[in-house]
Every structure is written in structure tokens, then in C-alpha cells.
């Protein structure tokens, strides 16, 4: 989903100006006032402009001009325009500069596309973004503070009381470790995140830690990509730097094309297996022939699972093909194909026990084994190697 | 802004592998010695390759949660972090004396302090002793006890045995345990023959591994004879050929390991205030008072 969703109606909420935002504004004004003529406005950020001129502070909000001769008057102006002041305070004093974290919280509320008024109106009811299987909802409190709710996409409409509520971002570690069937998840970006939980009312750093725990380094890579400086390491470079037990993968590229890498990407990197969008190719001149996926965050090099798998395939693919002869009925041939599909698509668990129409049904597979595999497990009694 | 990055091996198969890394990171976060604490892995995420780009600080201390100086700390980690100009001579080590090297990590274009692994730091001797205290639930354990420090062996890396001998020597010199011996999984003296190497009736067996996994949960208990099949479990202590063996499991799971990580960073110049004292205190074995 590329567009943020705004929930409910949109009216700009009343914001009570919090003391820390006003103190920060005072501090910003005082650092540029004094005897020296100021070299520009103390604040110039997204429709809010504050400039100190001697005893008077000039405040412009969306082009409307106010003059404040005292701290009390300045407070009045700031309180009347609390959305703009708290917006400045959040991004310029709380979120800080230059980090992927800042870029992410701005993206969450579409800060580059929407005015402060539009944003606050939208945040009053909630702005929703999807990040992998996460659903992040940004809101603003009546004191202008950002709050975030993070949950699984599939729990979008579930009342908060029906979910396990968490406050400590580190709780996310347990959530990401096992899939819904209790199996260990070696790949954080696999689409196997379990649901049933919610982190609610987080501040932006806590929200960021949850996202970083669920999908490590994805924000950093997304940020680099948006800035046009994502450092992609293609297959050849990545395999070329492997050493130790992985050094063998270098022998898999024999200058005979990249078909094997297409197979790897199709096997491991499809959206059904990993939510990252594959940006790496065979090398910087040779693209792979398979789709990289539609994920919001990029994959910049073959991951450690792909490297490990490539090591195994390097050994297996080193074998020479040979011809075997098997006697099978047409349905048995198709059944073998269906079994491969069922395992490859992770579908075996959902095939009903009595659904004998499904070729990958357990009884069907057991019948085939009873009929076609000998005591040593050889298909049709044909030995793998010559006796 | 001061940042700590803890690097560990991790696993594609074993969810327990990264558990000590996270636990020690949490201990250090609670000490507030660093503005941020990040973890990176060889087999999990964030990968070593990408962990530095998740760091916001400008004073960055990188500590490998590895037992010995060797392939991972000298070749894999510097390569994956893209430490410009890395040469193992930067550590000027005899295999157990690595300190730190300050180099630009090309991934982020900023300097990092790349520290030696926790396993060869002198403070690791204290963790081995603390592990013995934990498994016996006795903060004064020593008298009447032998201590077996167990390592993988030299098959893959000669420095691995050096680290084990180093700590065993240091603990022996303190005279706390009646006897201290080193044993190995794949070379003589072998852990399989533990009772033959000790006169003490009670022996604490501490494997010098970072995390519990195949070696510490399956291999060693079966090889030592604590059980026929690791799936059956075993008691602590278990008597084998007349020796009561107190099997401690991986030393890296001991909470005091957080202290060694901090010591590494402190040696490289990190400003820790009273974090070292705090961590030593919060990870102590209760005395029962």
C-alpha cells in the first residue's frame, strides 16, 4: 500500500499547547535575539515562522502575521496556533535530524505531501500505514504529541481489548521468534508473523523500536533507497566475498549463465517467502528474469539464508544428470508433481485428512509409497546409484 | 552520542542462540551507560552487514560476543562491517590479547571502535567463576570442588585453546578451587574422561561457549555421561563414576557476561560512569541473606 489511509472524518483538533513545546520555542527565540542583529528567523518550519526583532517577536502562521511584545503575548499566539508549534517541536526537537527514524515518522503521516492542518485533522482520527505485515496507526493527542499503535495487518478491525496488549517494545522479540504454528522464524521478513497482539499508545521511539525488532534494518535501507543511495550488492559480488564453509558457492558460477540464480530467487525471494523487494540481480549488467516482488522495503543483497541455501545447492548441482526409468501411471506422475507443489507452497498442513481428491493428501501419498517405493525407499525399485 | 553494538553468531535453526545476546544487551541498556545498544548477527537480523546503519550515535563501540580470536573476529566481522584498512595486526595480539582498533566502517562512513572478543578478556575469568557460583547456588563455591573449563578444541582454531588455558590458569592461581583443569571436545584431554582428570568429589563443568545449542545441550551432556540421550535430561549434579558433576551449560548465558562487554568498551575508551559497578551488582548470585 503506497497511500496512507485516514480513518474517520477530518477536522483540525484543538491542541492544548504543552509547556515543553512552548519552552522550546522560547529557547529558540532567545538564542537568536540579543544585541547582535539576527541573521534570520529563529524558526522557519512547515508554515511556522518565528523571528525576534528587538523586544518584539514576529510570528507568522501559514502567512498570517502576529506580533508579541511579551512572553505572555507570545504564549497566547503560540497557544492559538498550537498545531504548528507542536508540529515544529516534534520534528525539530523530539525526532531530531537526519536519521532514518525521522524519515519514517514523517512518512507515516505523509508529512511531505500534506500541510500541517491536513495532517493534524487526519492524525486526530488516525493515519494508517502498512510496513510488511505491520499496521502502524499514527495519532495525535490533545497536547499535540504523536502516539502510535502497531499491530498485525490481519488484526486491522479487531477491538483493542481482544488483543494482547504490550507496552515494552522488547516484547516484540518474542512475537517475531515463532510463527503461528510455534516454529522458529529464521527470516524476520518472512510473511509468517503471528497476530493477536497490539502495541498501543507508543511514542515515536518506542514505535520505531517495535518496527526495528520486527523488521530489522528495513527502515534504514528504505531511507537510503529514497535518498537514491541504496548500496546494492548483486549475487556475484556477494558470493565472491564468501569464505570458510561458504567459499564453495563461488564455484557455482561457471560462466554458463545465471539460470541457477533465477531458480534461487524464485525459490527464496518471492513475496510468498519474503516481504523484502529484491533489488539485487545477477551482476550490475545482468538482471534476473524473475520478479523482485512488491515489498515496501528493499533487499540489497542475498541474505544469509540465501547464502546458506546456495552452499547446499552448489553441492547438489555439482552432480551429473543421468537417466532413470520409472513405470508410473499418468495420475502417479501428476501426483508426484502435486506433492512437490504442496511442499513448496507450504500447503501440506491444510490438506484435509479425508480429502482423497487432493493428490497431496496423506493417504494418497502413503498409498503411493506402499505401491511404488521398495523396502529401501527406492522409487519403483530403481536404485539411485548403480549396484 | 555513545552507542554500543554487540555482535554474535546467531542461528537459522536454534531460537536460543541469540537469547544471551539480547539478555546482555538489556542488562546494559538498564545501566544507561550508552545512549543506544544495538545487536547484530551473522545468521540472524539485522545482519552484520547492515547493523551499523541502524546505529544513530557517533561514538560507536563494537564488541564481538565470541569466545576466541580467530576466523569470525579477525576475518568475517571486519569484512562484513567493511572496516577500511583492517589488518589483524591492528589488535597486536598473541591470540588472547586483542584490545581494539579504531577504523572507518565504510558502510556508514564513520569511525567505530572494533574491540576484541569477550572470550579473551581477563574479566571472562570472573564470569567462569560466577557461572560456577550460579550452578551450585553457592556464592562461595570453591573448597572441595574441582573446576573443569571445557572448550571446543583446536581443530578449527588454535587460539580457541589458548583462551581456555588462559582463564584456567588465572582461576587456578587464585587458589579458590581445589583443582582447575581444561578439557576439550575434540582433542586430549577429552571431556568424555572427566572423572579420570579430577580427584575432587565435586566438579563444576563450565563449557566456554556463548550460547546453549547443539554442543552444550546435546554433545557434552551425552559425552560426559550425564545422560544416555540428551532428550531425557539430567540432574545437576549428576554422579558419573564417583564424581558429582555440576554441569553449568554455556558460560555465555551467565548474566555477568554483560560486564565483560562493558569492559571491552571501556578499554576502547567508552565513558561508562558507574555502569560497571552497577552491572556487577545486579548480576550477582544471591547470598540468601
XYZ file of C-alpha atoms in Angstrom:
676
model
C 0.000 0.000 0.000
C 1.642 3.229 -1.084
C -1.007 5.698 0.057
C -1.709 6.327 3.743
C -5.280 5.707 4.862
C -7.030 8.242 7.037
C -9.686 6.850 9.292
C -12.922 8.737 10.061
C -13.764 12.376 9.423
C -11.271 15.180 9.200
C -11.402 18.294 11.317
C -8.385 20.002 12.801
C -8.393 19.168 16.515
C -7.951 21.658 19.349
C -4.488 21.280 20.802
C -3.517 22.391 24.306
C -0.020 23.775 23.946
C 2.220 21.737 26.274
C 4.820 23.510 28.389
C 7.812 21.750 26.850
C 6.859 22.869 23.330
C 6.474 26.489 24.448
C 9.730 26.354 26.441
C 11.498 25.054 23.350
C 10.022 27.895 21.312
C 11.189 30.457 23.889
C 14.637 28.914 23.902
C 14.804 29.058 20.098
C 13.806 32.732 20.114
C 16.231 33.684 22.894
C 19.246 32.059 21.249
C 18.968 34.319 18.208
C 17.872 37.515 19.982
C 20.111 39.799 21.971
C 22.327 42.677 20.917
C 23.512 41.209 17.664
C 21.120 41.717 14.759
C 19.563 38.357 13.987
C 20.542 36.702 10.749
C 17.146 35.228 10.083
C 14.156 33.677 11.713
C 14.591 31.585 14.849
C 12.113 29.108 13.418
C 11.089 28.538 9.820
C 9.387 25.186 9.566
C 6.313 23.998 7.687
C 4.226 27.161 7.832
C 5.578 28.388 11.183
C 7.977 31.316 11.106
C 9.216 32.991 14.272
C 11.581 35.919 14.240
C 12.908 38.081 17.047
C 13.035 41.819 16.350
C 14.309 43.605 19.432
C 11.596 43.469 22.084
C 9.041 42.091 19.650
C 8.638 38.564 18.393
C 7.076 38.249 14.979
C 5.172 35.023 14.404
C 3.813 34.008 11.025
C 1.490 31.045 10.747
C 0.517 29.986 7.222
C 1.218 33.559 6.102
C -0.861 35.168 8.879
C 1.226 37.607 10.922
C 1.188 38.173 14.701
C 3.359 40.364 16.889
C 4.091 39.575 20.514
C 5.647 42.146 22.821
C 5.884 39.938 25.870
C 6.239 36.293 26.818
C 2.575 36.254 27.783
C 1.536 37.549 24.342
C 3.847 35.095 22.652
C 2.263 32.288 24.643
C -1.163 33.444 23.534
C -0.161 33.387 19.873
C 1.538 30.007 20.263
C -1.468 28.544 22.072
C -3.809 29.766 19.345
C -1.616 28.002 16.785
C -0.633 25.005 18.866
C -0.790 22.557 15.948
C 2.018 24.419 14.160
C 4.094 24.838 17.311
C 3.789 21.221 18.394
C 4.490 20.067 14.830
C 7.723 22.073 14.822
C 8.600 20.888 18.308
C 8.041 17.207 17.463
C 10.068 17.115 14.273
C 12.787 19.612 15.082
C 13.322 18.971 18.785
C 11.969 15.499 19.601
C 12.514 13.414 16.465
C 15.778 15.146 15.566
C 17.565 15.476 12.268
C 18.894 13.314 9.521
C 18.022 9.836 10.746
C 16.002 7.076 9.060
C 13.811 7.237 12.171
C 12.819 10.820 11.411
C 12.160 9.998 7.743
C 9.984 7.089 8.817
C 7.798 9.058 11.233
C 7.366 11.756 8.577
C 6.377 9.131 6.018
C 3.894 7.615 8.463
C 1.858 10.810 8.468
C 2.640 11.797 4.860
C 4.389 14.916 6.083
C 5.921 15.685 2.689
C 2.557 15.714 0.932
C 0.172 17.242 3.451
C 0.012 20.601 5.200
C 0.118 20.809 8.986
C -3.637 21.429 9.150
C -4.441 18.485 6.905
C -2.124 16.283 8.900
C -3.468 17.192 12.308
C -7.003 16.692 11.037
C -6.015 13.249 9.768
C -3.993 12.375 12.884
C -6.953 13.257 15.082
C -8.659 10.104 13.868
C -5.599 8.105 12.840
C -3.356 7.723 9.794
C -2.587 4.146 8.826
C 0.452 2.788 7.007
C 1.422 -0.788 6.246
C 5.000 -1.996 6.698
C 5.346 -5.630 5.750
C 2.721 -7.372 7.859
C 2.613 -4.465 10.304
C -0.162 -1.944 10.505
C 1.023 1.298 12.076
C -1.560 3.906 13.083
C -0.338 7.395 13.912
C -2.476 9.707 16.023
C -2.011 12.976 17.851
C -3.061 13.634 21.445
C -4.853 16.792 22.518
C -1.431 18.050 23.590
C -0.007 17.623 20.125
C 2.071 14.533 20.938
C 2.342 11.728 18.378
C 1.147 8.331 19.514
C 1.366 5.083 17.609
C -0.469 1.787 17.576
C 1.290 -1.190 15.980
C -0.452 -4.471 15.261
C -0.647 -7.230 12.660
C -2.369 -6.352 9.393
C -4.889 -9.125 9.876
C -5.942 -7.561 13.200
C -6.948 -4.306 11.494
C -10.527 -4.208 12.713
C -10.116 -6.075 15.978
C -11.112 -4.143 19.132
C -8.024 -3.424 21.211
C -9.421 -5.316 24.209
C -9.423 -8.522 22.208
C -5.678 -8.346 21.523
C -2.724 -8.991 23.839
C -1.588 -5.514 24.789
C 2.089 -4.698 25.079
C 3.908 -1.555 26.117
C 7.579 -2.585 26.150
C 8.931 -2.657 22.571
C 11.225 -5.530 23.584
C 8.172 -7.753 23.923
C 8.196 -7.766 20.115
C 11.207 -10.110 20.218
C 9.050 -12.961 21.470
C 6.387 -12.204 18.889
C 8.823 -12.417 15.966
C 10.675 -15.544 17.109
C 7.954 -18.119 16.369
C 5.331 -18.414 13.642
C 1.641 -19.139 14.343
C 2.466 -22.880 14.454
C 5.207 -22.338 17.021
C 8.063 -22.898 14.584
C 11.233 -20.806 14.756
C 11.345 -18.000 12.178
C 14.916 -17.746 10.847
C 13.925 -14.932 8.466
C 12.331 -11.881 10.048
C 10.869 -10.675 6.762
C 9.115 -13.976 6.007
C 5.344 -13.393 5.754
C 4.773 -15.614 8.782
C 4.345 -13.031 11.517
C 1.738 -14.145 14.015
C -1.075 -11.805 15.039
C -3.234 -11.321 18.095
C -1.202 -8.583 19.786
C -1.014 -4.813 19.832
C 1.433 -2.183 20.996
C -0.666 0.859 21.788
C -0.044 4.487 22.722
C 3.684 4.260 21.940
C 5.806 7.337 21.497
C 7.752 7.571 18.258
C 10.939 5.980 19.592
C 9.073 3.035 21.073
C 7.133 2.576 17.834
C 10.401 2.668 15.905
C 11.924 0.012 18.176
C 8.955 -2.271 17.555
C 9.317 -1.856 13.782
C 13.100 -2.330 14.030
C 12.611 -5.503 16.071
C 10.033 -6.962 13.701
C 11.837 -5.960 10.505
C 15.460 -5.092 11.383
C 17.275 -2.538 9.218
C 14.344 -2.248 6.808
C 13.771 1.412 7.637
C 17.463 2.215 7.198
C 17.528 0.548 3.774
C 14.224 2.121 2.712
C 15.609 5.502 3.745
C 18.777 5.014 1.717
C 16.723 3.960 -1.271
C 14.528 7.059 -1.027
C 17.644 9.182 -0.964
C 18.962 7.391 -4.031
C 21.921 5.838 -2.240
C 20.899 2.251 -1.585
C 24.053 0.162 -1.844
C 23.044 -2.959 -3.716
C 25.391 -5.952 -3.731
C 24.467 -8.307 -6.526
C 24.718 -12.102 -6.485
C 28.214 -12.236 -7.988
C 29.719 -9.771 -5.517
C 28.010 -11.363 -2.542
C 29.053 -14.899 -3.411
C 32.515 -13.656 -4.314
C 33.244 -12.429 -0.803
C 32.158 -15.636 0.964
C 34.825 -17.641 2.760
C 35.192 -20.618 5.051
C 32.492 -23.223 4.542
C 30.627 -20.810 2.248
C 33.575 -20.232 -0.075
C 32.365 -23.146 -2.195
C 29.452 -21.096 -3.565
C 31.892 -19.237 -5.790
C 32.255 -22.398 -7.842
C 28.568 -22.351 -8.736
C 29.022 -19.564 -11.282
C 30.832 -21.175 -14.149
C 30.235 -18.557 -16.771
C 27.322 -20.588 -18.089
C 24.577 -18.073 -17.471
C 22.505 -17.170 -14.486
C 19.612 -19.606 -14.758
C 20.555 -21.148 -11.413
C 20.241 -17.743 -9.744
C 16.782 -17.305 -11.271
C 15.848 -20.563 -9.567
C 17.265 -19.388 -6.249
C 15.353 -16.107 -6.422
C 12.155 -17.868 -7.443
C 12.599 -20.363 -4.584
C 13.596 -17.965 -1.800
C 12.799 -14.376 -2.685
C 9.197 -14.409 -3.978
C 6.730 -12.330 -1.957
C 5.222 -15.553 -0.655
C 8.558 -16.277 1.060
C 9.986 -12.850 1.908
C 8.415 -9.401 2.084
C 11.545 -7.554 1.002
C 11.590 -6.308 -2.567
C 14.650 -7.879 -4.208
C 16.817 -5.184 -5.762
C 19.912 -7.332 -6.290
C 20.434 -9.038 -9.641
C 22.987 -11.460 -11.042
C 25.513 -8.669 -11.517
C 25.312 -4.986 -12.304
C 24.895 -5.727 -16.003
C 22.690 -8.807 -15.866
C 19.190 -8.724 -14.419
C 17.478 -11.857 -13.244
C 14.404 -12.980 -15.166
C 12.149 -13.299 -12.132
C 10.169 -10.556 -10.427
C 11.681 -8.876 -7.383
C 8.351 -8.504 -5.581
C 6.267 -5.561 -4.412
C 7.521 -5.042 -0.863
C 7.735 -1.512 0.517
C 11.297 -2.063 1.777
C 14.182 -3.205 -0.440
C 16.514 -6.213 -0.242
C 20.016 -5.047 -1.055
C 21.944 -8.309 -1.206
C 21.383 -12.067 -0.928
C 20.713 -12.704 2.771
C 22.402 -15.277 4.989
C 19.618 -17.789 4.339
C 20.131 -17.492 0.590
C 23.888 -17.870 1.041
C 23.385 -20.973 3.198
C 20.931 -22.426 0.696
C 23.294 -21.617 -2.162
C 26.016 -23.592 -0.401
C 23.743 -26.632 -0.321
C 22.696 -26.198 -3.947
C 26.284 -25.729 -5.042
C 26.998 -29.232 -3.806
C 23.780 -30.753 -5.146
C 24.055 -29.032 -8.511
C 27.571 -30.342 -8.909
C 26.105 -33.773 -9.644
C 25.859 -35.008 -13.211
C 22.419 -35.697 -14.581
C 21.600 -39.238 -15.588
C 18.654 -41.146 -16.994
C 16.413 -43.266 -14.818
C 13.473 -45.303 -15.969
C 10.325 -45.459 -13.854
C 6.975 -47.124 -14.557
C 4.192 -44.791 -13.394
C 0.549 -44.255 -14.293
C -0.262 -40.767 -15.637
C -2.022 -39.984 -12.366
C 1.016 -41.084 -10.381
C 3.268 -38.768 -12.379
C 0.847 -35.922 -11.728
C 0.655 -36.882 -8.092
C 4.433 -36.543 -7.713
C 4.215 -33.082 -9.264
C 1.357 -32.151 -6.934
C 3.368 -33.358 -3.932
C 6.262 -31.108 -4.886
C 3.845 -28.200 -5.256
C 2.194 -28.871 -1.911
C 5.523 -28.898 -0.047
C 6.892 -25.908 -1.960
C 3.774 -23.880 -1.212
C 3.667 -24.969 2.437
C 0.189 -26.395 1.848
C 0.530 -29.866 3.395
C -0.935 -28.859 6.773
C -4.135 -27.531 5.267
C -4.998 -30.605 3.194
C -7.912 -32.302 4.926
C -7.299 -35.824 6.128
C -10.218 -37.317 4.183
C -9.846 -35.192 1.041
C -8.806 -38.050 -1.228
C -9.259 -35.854 -4.299
C -6.125 -33.897 -3.372
C -3.079 -35.714 -4.785
C -1.018 -34.469 -1.844
C -3.442 -35.966 0.692
C -1.599 -38.040 3.273
C -3.449 -41.288 2.491
C -2.811 -40.746 -1.205
C 0.888 -40.252 -0.514
C 1.020 -43.308 1.744
C -0.689 -45.414 -0.911
C 1.830 -44.259 -3.488
C 4.689 -45.090 -1.134
C 3.247 -48.536 -0.363
C 2.909 -49.285 -4.044
C 5.923 -47.621 -5.633
C 8.737 -47.454 -3.051
C 10.617 -50.608 -2.164
C 11.917 -51.501 1.311
C 14.955 -49.237 0.765
C 12.797 -46.293 -0.270
C 13.748 -46.544 -3.957
C 11.123 -45.251 -6.377
C 9.818 -48.217 -8.427
C 12.709 -50.252 -7.014
C 15.208 -48.303 -9.141
C 18.444 -47.790 -7.165
C 19.895 -44.270 -7.104
C 23.403 -45.484 -7.889
C 24.460 -48.491 -9.931
C 24.765 -51.566 -7.762
C 26.088 10.195 21.459
C 27.642 6.929 22.569
C 26.492 3.651 21.008
C 27.234 0.020 21.744
C 26.915 -2.664 19.087
C 27.058 -6.278 20.249
C 27.791 -8.814 17.518
C 27.045 -12.527 17.765
C 26.748 -15.607 15.605
C 23.004 -16.352 15.835
C 21.381 -19.331 14.165
C 18.992 -20.287 11.368
C 17.830 -23.287 13.395
C 18.069 -22.575 17.104
C 15.993 -19.801 18.730
C 18.144 -19.964 21.897
C 21.266 -18.890 20.070
C 20.549 -15.166 20.209
C 18.927 -15.210 23.661
C 22.103 -14.391 25.658
C 22.941 -11.552 23.282
C 19.550 -9.940 23.863
C 19.726 -10.559 27.610
C 23.126 -8.882 27.962
C 22.032 -6.007 25.731
C 19.050 -5.458 28.026
C 21.261 -5.509 31.127
C 23.500 -2.879 29.578
C 20.527 -0.758 28.460
C 19.281 -0.764 32.031
C 22.683 0.513 33.198
C 22.188 3.562 30.930
C 25.875 3.567 30.076
C 25.102 4.005 26.369
C 22.601 6.164 24.514
C 21.739 3.130 22.430
C 22.563 -0.569 22.394
C 22.173 -2.485 19.131
C 22.666 -6.163 18.296
C 23.805 -7.705 15.009
C 24.251 -11.283 13.842
C 25.960 -13.494 11.278
C 22.896 -15.740 10.892
C 20.050 -13.512 12.058
C 18.876 -9.972 11.511
C 19.990 -7.311 11.493
C 22.914 -8.983 9.738
C 26.489 -7.903 10.449
C 26.319 -6.366 7.004
C 23.529 -3.951 7.921
C 23.661 -3.463 11.681
C 25.791 -0.315 11.623
C 23.243 1.529 9.503
C 20.737 1.089 12.335
C 23.055 2.982 14.694
C 22.426 6.692 15.287
C 25.366 7.543 17.544
C 28.735 8.976 16.531
C 30.901 7.289 19.177
C 30.420 3.631 18.299
C 31.844 0.665 20.216
C 31.589 -2.732 18.533
C 32.027 -5.774 20.782
C 32.002 -9.317 19.352
C 30.261 -11.819 21.612
C 32.640 -14.587 20.576
C 34.876 -16.836 22.647
C 38.145 -16.699 20.774
C 40.167 -14.584 18.418
C 40.013 -16.271 15.073
C 38.090 -16.628 11.847
C 34.985 -14.687 12.898
C 36.600 -11.854 14.804
C 39.585 -11.458 12.506
C 38.090 -12.113 9.079
C 34.293 -12.323 8.874
C 33.262 -9.407 11.080
C 35.782 -6.856 9.732
C 34.809 -7.841 6.174
C 31.071 -7.660 6.762
C 31.276 -4.341 8.637
C 33.571 -3.070 5.873
C 36.273 -1.841 8.251
C 38.598 0.132 5.990
C 42.218 -0.915 6.221
C 41.582 -3.690 8.708
C 44.559 -5.881 9.409
C 44.656 -8.301 12.290
C 47.938 -6.619 13.290
C 45.737 -3.709 14.430
C 44.971 -5.766 17.513
C 48.631 -6.556 18.119
C 47.544 -9.779 19.795
C 49.248 -13.049 20.669
C 45.873 -14.751 20.281
C 44.436 -13.716 23.613
C 45.379 -10.061 23.972
C 43.308 -8.217 21.370
C 42.280 -4.760 22.536
C 40.655 -2.539 19.960
C 41.146 -0.894 16.587
C 39.620 2.420 15.555
C 38.722 2.277 11.870
C 36.207 3.777 9.478
C 33.330 1.431 8.732
C 32.703 2.102 5.051
C 29.075 1.101 5.414
C 28.363 4.291 7.329
C 31.473 6.357 6.631
C 32.077 6.803 10.347
C 34.733 5.570 12.741
C 33.990 2.653 15.002
C 35.998 1.150 17.840
C 36.288 -2.509 16.973
C 37.017 -4.373 20.210
C 38.471 -7.807 20.826
C 36.043 -10.614 21.622
C 34.625 -11.017 25.114
C 36.110 -14.512 25.452
C 39.725 -13.401 25.664
C 39.177 -10.501 28.051
C 40.606 -11.035 31.547
C 37.178 -10.323 33.090
C 35.937 -13.513 31.452
C 37.709 -15.471 34.206
C 35.301 -13.891 36.686
C 32.337 -14.962 34.574
C 33.516 -18.574 34.621
C 33.754 -18.417 38.414
C 30.368 -16.697 38.631
C 28.924 -19.440 36.452
C 30.180 -21.983 38.978
C 28.516 -19.995 41.747
C 25.244 -19.884 39.806
C 25.048 -23.579 39.047
C 25.898 -24.599 42.616
C 23.771 -21.769 44.025
C 26.699 -21.028 46.334
C 28.449 -17.629 46.119
C 31.437 -19.110 47.979
C 31.835 -22.318 45.983
C 35.447 -23.464 45.699
C 36.656 -25.508 48.649
C 36.253 -29.213 48.000
C 35.371 -28.503 44.369
C 37.180 -29.006 41.116
C 36.535 -26.774 38.107
C 36.576 -28.099 34.544
C 36.773 -25.431 31.848
C 35.717 -27.036 28.594
C 36.321 -25.842 25.066
C 35.771 -26.998 21.559
C 39.428 -27.664 20.901
C 41.945 -26.585 18.354
C 40.528 -28.367 15.334
C 39.249 -25.131 13.879
C 41.320 -22.515 15.636
C 44.431 -22.738 17.775
C 43.506 -19.565 19.666
C 40.415 -21.314 20.981
C 42.525 -23.496 23.296
C 44.712 -20.521 24.234
C 41.734 -18.648 25.620
C 40.653 -21.644 27.669
C 44.124 -22.263 29.104
C 44.467 -18.555 29.872
C 41.346 -18.402 32.017
C 42.005 -21.763 33.676
C 45.495 -20.572 34.673
C 44.154 -17.342 36.110
C 41.463 -19.098 38.124
C 43.932 -21.742 39.333
C 46.317 -19.033 40.575
C 43.600 -17.646 42.806
C 43.584 -20.928 44.736
C 39.816 -20.858 45.174
C 39.071 -24.283 43.704
C 40.904 -27.415 44.786
C 41.813 -28.111 41.183
C 41.235 -26.454 37.822
C 41.612 -28.394 34.568
C 40.946 -27.736 30.895
C 39.169 -30.350 28.810
C 38.188 -30.430 25.152
C 35.517 -31.877 22.937
C 37.706 -32.957 20.066
C 41.188 -33.405 21.498
C 43.041 -34.668 24.558
C 42.366 -34.318 27.413
C 38.801 -35.153 26.463
C 35.730 -34.115 28.366
C 34.466 -37.697 27.998
C 37.032 -38.801 30.598
C 36.318 -36.031 33.097
C 36.335 -38.202 36.278
C 39.818 -39.509 35.413
C 41.231 -35.974 35.481
C 39.872 -34.932 38.879
C 40.414 -36.057 42.454
C 37.636 -33.869 43.861
C 34.283 -35.496 44.528
C 32.509 -32.424 43.172
C 33.433 -30.858 39.853
C 31.781 -27.880 38.186
C 31.868 -28.218 34.411
C 31.743 -24.875 32.592
C 31.731 -25.004 28.776
C 33.280 -21.930 27.210
C 30.519 -21.308 24.664
C 28.495 -18.165 24.058
C 25.073 -19.743 23.718
C 23.383 -23.001 24.505
C 22.914 -25.165 21.457
C 23.936 -28.446 19.940
C 27.361 -28.649 21.625
C 26.309 -27.636 25.127
C 22.848 -29.194 25.216
C 23.399 -32.440 23.307
C 27.083 -33.287 22.767
C 28.648 -32.524 26.136
C 25.905 -33.980 28.391
C 25.994 -37.238 26.416
C 29.805 -37.369 26.068
C 30.326 -36.779 29.778
C 27.735 -39.384 30.650
C 25.199 -37.122 32.362
C 22.575 -38.912 30.295
C 22.241 -41.512 27.581
C 20.103 -39.265 25.430
C 20.017 -35.512 25.930
C 16.229 -35.554 25.427
C 15.907 -37.438 28.720
C 17.532 -34.557 30.579
C 19.828 -34.869 33.601
C 20.132 -33.708 37.183
C 22.538 -31.105 38.490
C 24.647 -32.524 39.979
C 24.812 -35.974 38.380
C 27.244 -38.595 39.660
C 29.437 -40.150 36.965
C 31.990 -42.797 38.017
C 32.008 -41.456 41.566
C 32.377 -37.785 40.600
C 29.476 -35.406 41.175
C 29.377 -33.257 38.066
C 27.707 -29.857 38.246
C 27.014 -29.077 34.612
C 26.749 -25.321 34.098
C 25.774 -25.029 30.419
C 27.173 -22.286 28.216
C 29.133 -19.690 30.173
C 27.796 -17.018 27.802
C 24.341 -17.267 29.332
C 25.670 -16.031 32.674
C 24.311 -12.521 33.354
C 27.780 -11.256 34.355
C 28.787 -11.558 30.681
C 27.304 -8.068 30.333
C 30.204 -6.877 32.468
C 32.785 -8.242 30.017
C 31.046 -6.480 27.137
C 31.248 -3.231 29.111
C 34.912 -3.866 29.993
C 35.709 -4.266 26.302
C 34.025 -0.964 25.501
C 35.674 0.761 28.472
C 39.105 -0.460 27.355
C 38.370 1.126 23.968
C 37.587 4.446 25.619
C 33.854 4.348 26.317
C 32.695 6.556 29.163
C 30.689 4.271 31.431
C 30.377 6.203 34.694
C 29.313 3.675 37.321
C 27.802 1.155 34.895
C 30.474 -1.465 35.572
C 29.747 -1.471 39.297
C 26.000 -1.459 38.639
C 26.139 -4.425 36.312
C 28.399 -6.435 38.618
C 25.963 -5.824 41.448
C 22.733 -6.526 39.560
C 24.027 -9.814 38.146
C 25.289 -11.239 41.450
C 24.286 -14.617 42.831
C 22.022 -14.082 45.828
C 23.704 -14.972 49.107
C 20.425 -15.955 50.727
C 20.805 -13.319 53.471
